[in-house]
Coordinates of C-alpha atoms and ligand atoms in Angstrom, one line a residue:
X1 CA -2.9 -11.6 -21.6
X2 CA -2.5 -11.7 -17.7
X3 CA -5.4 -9.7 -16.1
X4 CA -4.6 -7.4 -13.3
X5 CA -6.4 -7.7 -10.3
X6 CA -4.3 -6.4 -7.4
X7 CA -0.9 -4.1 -7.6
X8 CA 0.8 -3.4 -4.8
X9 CA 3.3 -0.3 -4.4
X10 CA 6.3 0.2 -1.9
X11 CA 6.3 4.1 -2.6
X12 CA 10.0 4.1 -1.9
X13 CA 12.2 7.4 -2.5
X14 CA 10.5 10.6 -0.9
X15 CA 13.0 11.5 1.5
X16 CA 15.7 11.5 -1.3
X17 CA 13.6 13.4 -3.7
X18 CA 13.2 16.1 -1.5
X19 CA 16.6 16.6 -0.3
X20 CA 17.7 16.2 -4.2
X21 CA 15.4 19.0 -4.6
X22 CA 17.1 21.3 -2.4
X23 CA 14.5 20.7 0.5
X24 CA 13.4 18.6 3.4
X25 CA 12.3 14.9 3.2
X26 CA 9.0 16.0 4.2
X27 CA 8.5 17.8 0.8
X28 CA 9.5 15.1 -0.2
X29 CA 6.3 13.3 1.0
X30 CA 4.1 16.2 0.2
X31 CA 5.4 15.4 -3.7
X32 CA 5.1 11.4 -2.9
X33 CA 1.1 12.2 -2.0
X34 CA 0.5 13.8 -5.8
X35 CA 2.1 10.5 -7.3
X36 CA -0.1 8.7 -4.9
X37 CA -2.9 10.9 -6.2
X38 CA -1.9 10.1 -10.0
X39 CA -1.6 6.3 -9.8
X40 CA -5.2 5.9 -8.5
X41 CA -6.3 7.9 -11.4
X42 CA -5.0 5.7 -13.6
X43 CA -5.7 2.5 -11.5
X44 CA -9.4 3.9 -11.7
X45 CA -8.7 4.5 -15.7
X46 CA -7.3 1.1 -16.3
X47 CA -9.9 -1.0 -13.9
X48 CA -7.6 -2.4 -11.5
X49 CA -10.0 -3.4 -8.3
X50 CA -6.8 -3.9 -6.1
X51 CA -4.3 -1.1 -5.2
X52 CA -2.1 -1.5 -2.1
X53 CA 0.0 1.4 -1.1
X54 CA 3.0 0.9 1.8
X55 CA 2.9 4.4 3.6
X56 CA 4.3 3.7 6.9
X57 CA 6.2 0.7 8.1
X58 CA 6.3 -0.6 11.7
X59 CA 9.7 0.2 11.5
X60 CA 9.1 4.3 10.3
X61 CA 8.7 5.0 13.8
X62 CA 12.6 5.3 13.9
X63 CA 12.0 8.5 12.2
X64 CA 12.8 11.5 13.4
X65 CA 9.1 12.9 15.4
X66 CA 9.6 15.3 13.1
X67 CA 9.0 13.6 9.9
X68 CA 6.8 10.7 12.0
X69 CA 4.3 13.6 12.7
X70 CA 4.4 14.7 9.1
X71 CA 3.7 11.8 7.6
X72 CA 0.4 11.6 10.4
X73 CA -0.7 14.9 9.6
X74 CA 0.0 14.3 5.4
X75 CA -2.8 10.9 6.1
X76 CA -5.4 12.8 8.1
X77 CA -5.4 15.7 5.5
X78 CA -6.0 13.5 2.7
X79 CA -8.5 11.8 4.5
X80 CA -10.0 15.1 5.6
X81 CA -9.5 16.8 2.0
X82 CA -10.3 13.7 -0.4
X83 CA -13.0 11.8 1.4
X84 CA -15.9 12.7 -0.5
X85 CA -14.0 12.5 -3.6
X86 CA -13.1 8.8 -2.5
X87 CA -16.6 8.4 -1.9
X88 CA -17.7 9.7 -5.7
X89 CA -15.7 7.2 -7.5
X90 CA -16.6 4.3 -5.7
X91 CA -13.2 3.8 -3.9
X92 CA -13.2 1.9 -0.7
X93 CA -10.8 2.3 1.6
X94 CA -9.4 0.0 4.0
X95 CA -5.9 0.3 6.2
X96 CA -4.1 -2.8 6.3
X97 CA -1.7 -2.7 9.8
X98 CA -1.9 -1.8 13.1
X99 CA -4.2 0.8 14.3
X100 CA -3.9 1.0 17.8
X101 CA -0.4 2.8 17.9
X102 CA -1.8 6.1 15.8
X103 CA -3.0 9.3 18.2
X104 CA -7.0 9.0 19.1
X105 CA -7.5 11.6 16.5
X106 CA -6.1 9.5 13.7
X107 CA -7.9 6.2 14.4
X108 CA -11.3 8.3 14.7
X109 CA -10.7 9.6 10.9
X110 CA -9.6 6.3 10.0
X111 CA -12.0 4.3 11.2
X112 CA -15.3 6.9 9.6
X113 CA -13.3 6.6 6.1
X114 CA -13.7 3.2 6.6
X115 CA -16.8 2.7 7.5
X116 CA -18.1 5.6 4.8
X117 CA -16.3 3.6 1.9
X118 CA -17.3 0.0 3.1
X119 CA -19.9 -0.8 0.4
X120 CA -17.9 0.7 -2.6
X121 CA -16.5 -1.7 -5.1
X122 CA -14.9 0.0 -7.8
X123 CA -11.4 0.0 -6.4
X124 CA -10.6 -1.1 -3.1
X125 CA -7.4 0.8 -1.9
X126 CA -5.4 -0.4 1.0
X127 CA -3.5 1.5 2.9
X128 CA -0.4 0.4 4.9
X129 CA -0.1 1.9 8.2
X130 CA 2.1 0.5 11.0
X131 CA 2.4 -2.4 8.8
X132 CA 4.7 -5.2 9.4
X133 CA 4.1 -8.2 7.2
X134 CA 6.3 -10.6 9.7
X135 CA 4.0 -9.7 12.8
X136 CA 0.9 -9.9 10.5
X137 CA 2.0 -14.1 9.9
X138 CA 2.5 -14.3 13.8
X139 CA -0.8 -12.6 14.7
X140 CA -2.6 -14.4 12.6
X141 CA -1.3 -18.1 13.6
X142 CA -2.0 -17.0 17.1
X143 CA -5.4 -16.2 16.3
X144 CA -5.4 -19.8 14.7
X145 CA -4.3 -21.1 18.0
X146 CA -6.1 -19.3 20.1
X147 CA -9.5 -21.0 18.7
X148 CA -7.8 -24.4 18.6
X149 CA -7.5 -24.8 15.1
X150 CA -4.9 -26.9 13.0
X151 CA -2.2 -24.7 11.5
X152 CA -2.2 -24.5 7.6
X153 CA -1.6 -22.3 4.4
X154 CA -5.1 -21.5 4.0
X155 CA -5.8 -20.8 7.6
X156 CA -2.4 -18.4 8.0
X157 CA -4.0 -16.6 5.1
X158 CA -7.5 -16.3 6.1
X159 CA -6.5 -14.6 9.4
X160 CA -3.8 -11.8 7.8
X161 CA -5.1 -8.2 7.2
X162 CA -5.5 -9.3 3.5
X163 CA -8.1 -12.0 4.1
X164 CA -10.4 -10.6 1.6
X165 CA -8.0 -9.5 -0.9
X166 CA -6.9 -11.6 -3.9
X167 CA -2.9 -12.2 -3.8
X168 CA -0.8 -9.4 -5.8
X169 CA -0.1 -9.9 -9.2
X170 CA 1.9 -7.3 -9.2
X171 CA 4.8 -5.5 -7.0
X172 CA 6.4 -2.2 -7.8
X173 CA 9.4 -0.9 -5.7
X174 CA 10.7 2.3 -6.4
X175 CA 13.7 4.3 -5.5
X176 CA 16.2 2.3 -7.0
X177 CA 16.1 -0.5 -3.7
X178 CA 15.9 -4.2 -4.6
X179 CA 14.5 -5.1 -0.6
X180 CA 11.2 -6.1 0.1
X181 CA 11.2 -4.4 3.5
X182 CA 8.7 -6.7 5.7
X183 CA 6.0 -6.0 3.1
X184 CA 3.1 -8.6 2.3
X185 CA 6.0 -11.4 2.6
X186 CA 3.2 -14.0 2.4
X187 CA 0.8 -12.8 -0.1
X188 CA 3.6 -11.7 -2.6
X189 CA 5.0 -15.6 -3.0
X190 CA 3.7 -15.7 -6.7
X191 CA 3.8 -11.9 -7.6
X192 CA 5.8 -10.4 -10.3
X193 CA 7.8 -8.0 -9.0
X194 CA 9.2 -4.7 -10.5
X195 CA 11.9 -2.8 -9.2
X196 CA 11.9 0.9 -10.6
X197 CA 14.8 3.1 -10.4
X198 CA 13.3 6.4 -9.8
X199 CA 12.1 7.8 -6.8
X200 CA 8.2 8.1 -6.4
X201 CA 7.5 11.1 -7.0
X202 CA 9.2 11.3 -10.3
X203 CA 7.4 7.9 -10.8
X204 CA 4.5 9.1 -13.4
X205 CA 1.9 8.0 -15.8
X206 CA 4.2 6.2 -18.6
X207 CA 6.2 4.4 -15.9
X208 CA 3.0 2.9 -14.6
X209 CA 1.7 1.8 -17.9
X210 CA 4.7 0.6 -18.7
X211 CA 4.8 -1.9 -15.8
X212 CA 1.0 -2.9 -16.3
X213 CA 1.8 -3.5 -19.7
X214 CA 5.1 -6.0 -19.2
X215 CA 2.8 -7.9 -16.8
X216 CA 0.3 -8.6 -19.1
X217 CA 2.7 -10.6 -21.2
X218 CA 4.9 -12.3 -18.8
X219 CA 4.2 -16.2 -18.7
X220 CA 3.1 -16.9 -15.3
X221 CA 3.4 -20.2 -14.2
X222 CA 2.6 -20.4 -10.3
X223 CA 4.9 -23.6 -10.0
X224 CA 4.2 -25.6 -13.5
X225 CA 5.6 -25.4 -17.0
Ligands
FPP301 C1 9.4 5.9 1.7 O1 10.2 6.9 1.3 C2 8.1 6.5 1.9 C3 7.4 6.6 3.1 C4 7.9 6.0 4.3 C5 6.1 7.3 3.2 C6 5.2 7.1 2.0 C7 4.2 8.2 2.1 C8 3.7 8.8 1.0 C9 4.0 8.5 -0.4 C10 2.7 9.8 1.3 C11 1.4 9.1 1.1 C12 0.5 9.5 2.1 C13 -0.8 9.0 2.1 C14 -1.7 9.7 2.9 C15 -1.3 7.9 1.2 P1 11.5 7.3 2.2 O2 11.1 8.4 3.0 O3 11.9 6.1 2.9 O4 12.5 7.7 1.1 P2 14.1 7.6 1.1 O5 14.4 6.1 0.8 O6 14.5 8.5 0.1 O7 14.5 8.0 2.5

């Protein structure tokens, strides 16, 4: 049985779901946030360490303001709201992407979940903010450049947001989209990857366990036979 160490999510769908629903994309968000809600419940059930969430893309500032402000004020109530509850079950929090484009405001709430989460172990969740997996690869070989070092696999990967997080064994996509949409392009070279037809959040419970279960099973052979 293949254990599960790290999943990663590309939370695709809200938009839809909420103009299904005979309402805006934004409540479409405000549902996606509950099945965010749900899935570390049951990532916390099932002792997964890893759980990496995409929430906003580099290239979700497209948006409308409208729904770009949303989504802003959606992350800095959760972090206001949930914090201590975070803190109580031993979740640490990191946000993987680029900070410096988010209001003062933001970065300030982001930066004390941080640092009030940093020692917990339990599970480490990692947010993607302003994340761009192609510019992450570019950043980091500059980095490698920039202190004269030789270019290689283990370097590249030692300098991306993820340096301290094990690969992802697993890759959900839901909302019925078979794209990887500039998401952890380098860690996800041996991952397993799941593409789930219904839109987050209709994605529940059963069709979590359901994935984590498949996994387990599936004969992973990173190159051999
Ligand atoms: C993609 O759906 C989803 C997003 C760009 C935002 C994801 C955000 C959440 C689930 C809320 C979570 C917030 C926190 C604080 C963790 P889409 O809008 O692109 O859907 P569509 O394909 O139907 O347009």
């Amino acid at each position: 049985m293949n254990p599960i160490k790290h999943v990663a999510i590309i939370m695709d769908g809200n938009g839809r779901w909420g103009l299904k629903h005979n309402k805006s994309r934004n409540h479409g968000h405000r549902a996606g946030l509950k099945t965010v809600e749900k899935i570390i419940k049951i990532s916390l059930k099932k002792k997964i360490p890893y759980l990496t969430l995409f929430a906003f893309s580099t290239e979700n500032w497209r948006r409308p303001k409208k729904e770009i402000n949303f989504l802003l004020k959606l992350l800095e109530n959760f972090l206001q709201t949930k914090l201590n509850q975070l803190i109580e079950q031993k979740i640490k929090l990191k946000i993987i992407g680029n900070k410096n484009k988010f209001p003062k405001r933001i970065k300030k709430i982001i930066n004390y979940s941080e640092n009030k989460t940093k020692k917990n172990k339990k599970l480490h969740i990692n947010l993607a903010i302003n994340y761009g997996s192609k510019s992450e690869i570019v950043e980091s070989i500059k980095k490698i450049i920039k202190k004269k070092q030789n270019v290689s696999e283990k370097k590249i990967t030692s300098n991306l947001y993820t340096s301290d997080l094990p690969n992802p064994d697993i890759l959900i996509r839901t909302g019925n989209t078979k794209r990887l949409s500039n998401f952890l392009l380098w860690q996800i070279a041996y991952s397993e990857i799941f593409f789930e037809k219904k839109l987050w959040p209709d994605f529940n419970e059963s069709d979590y366990l359901k994935i984590l279960n498949k996994f387990k099973i599936i004969k992973r052979n990173f190159g051999r036979i």
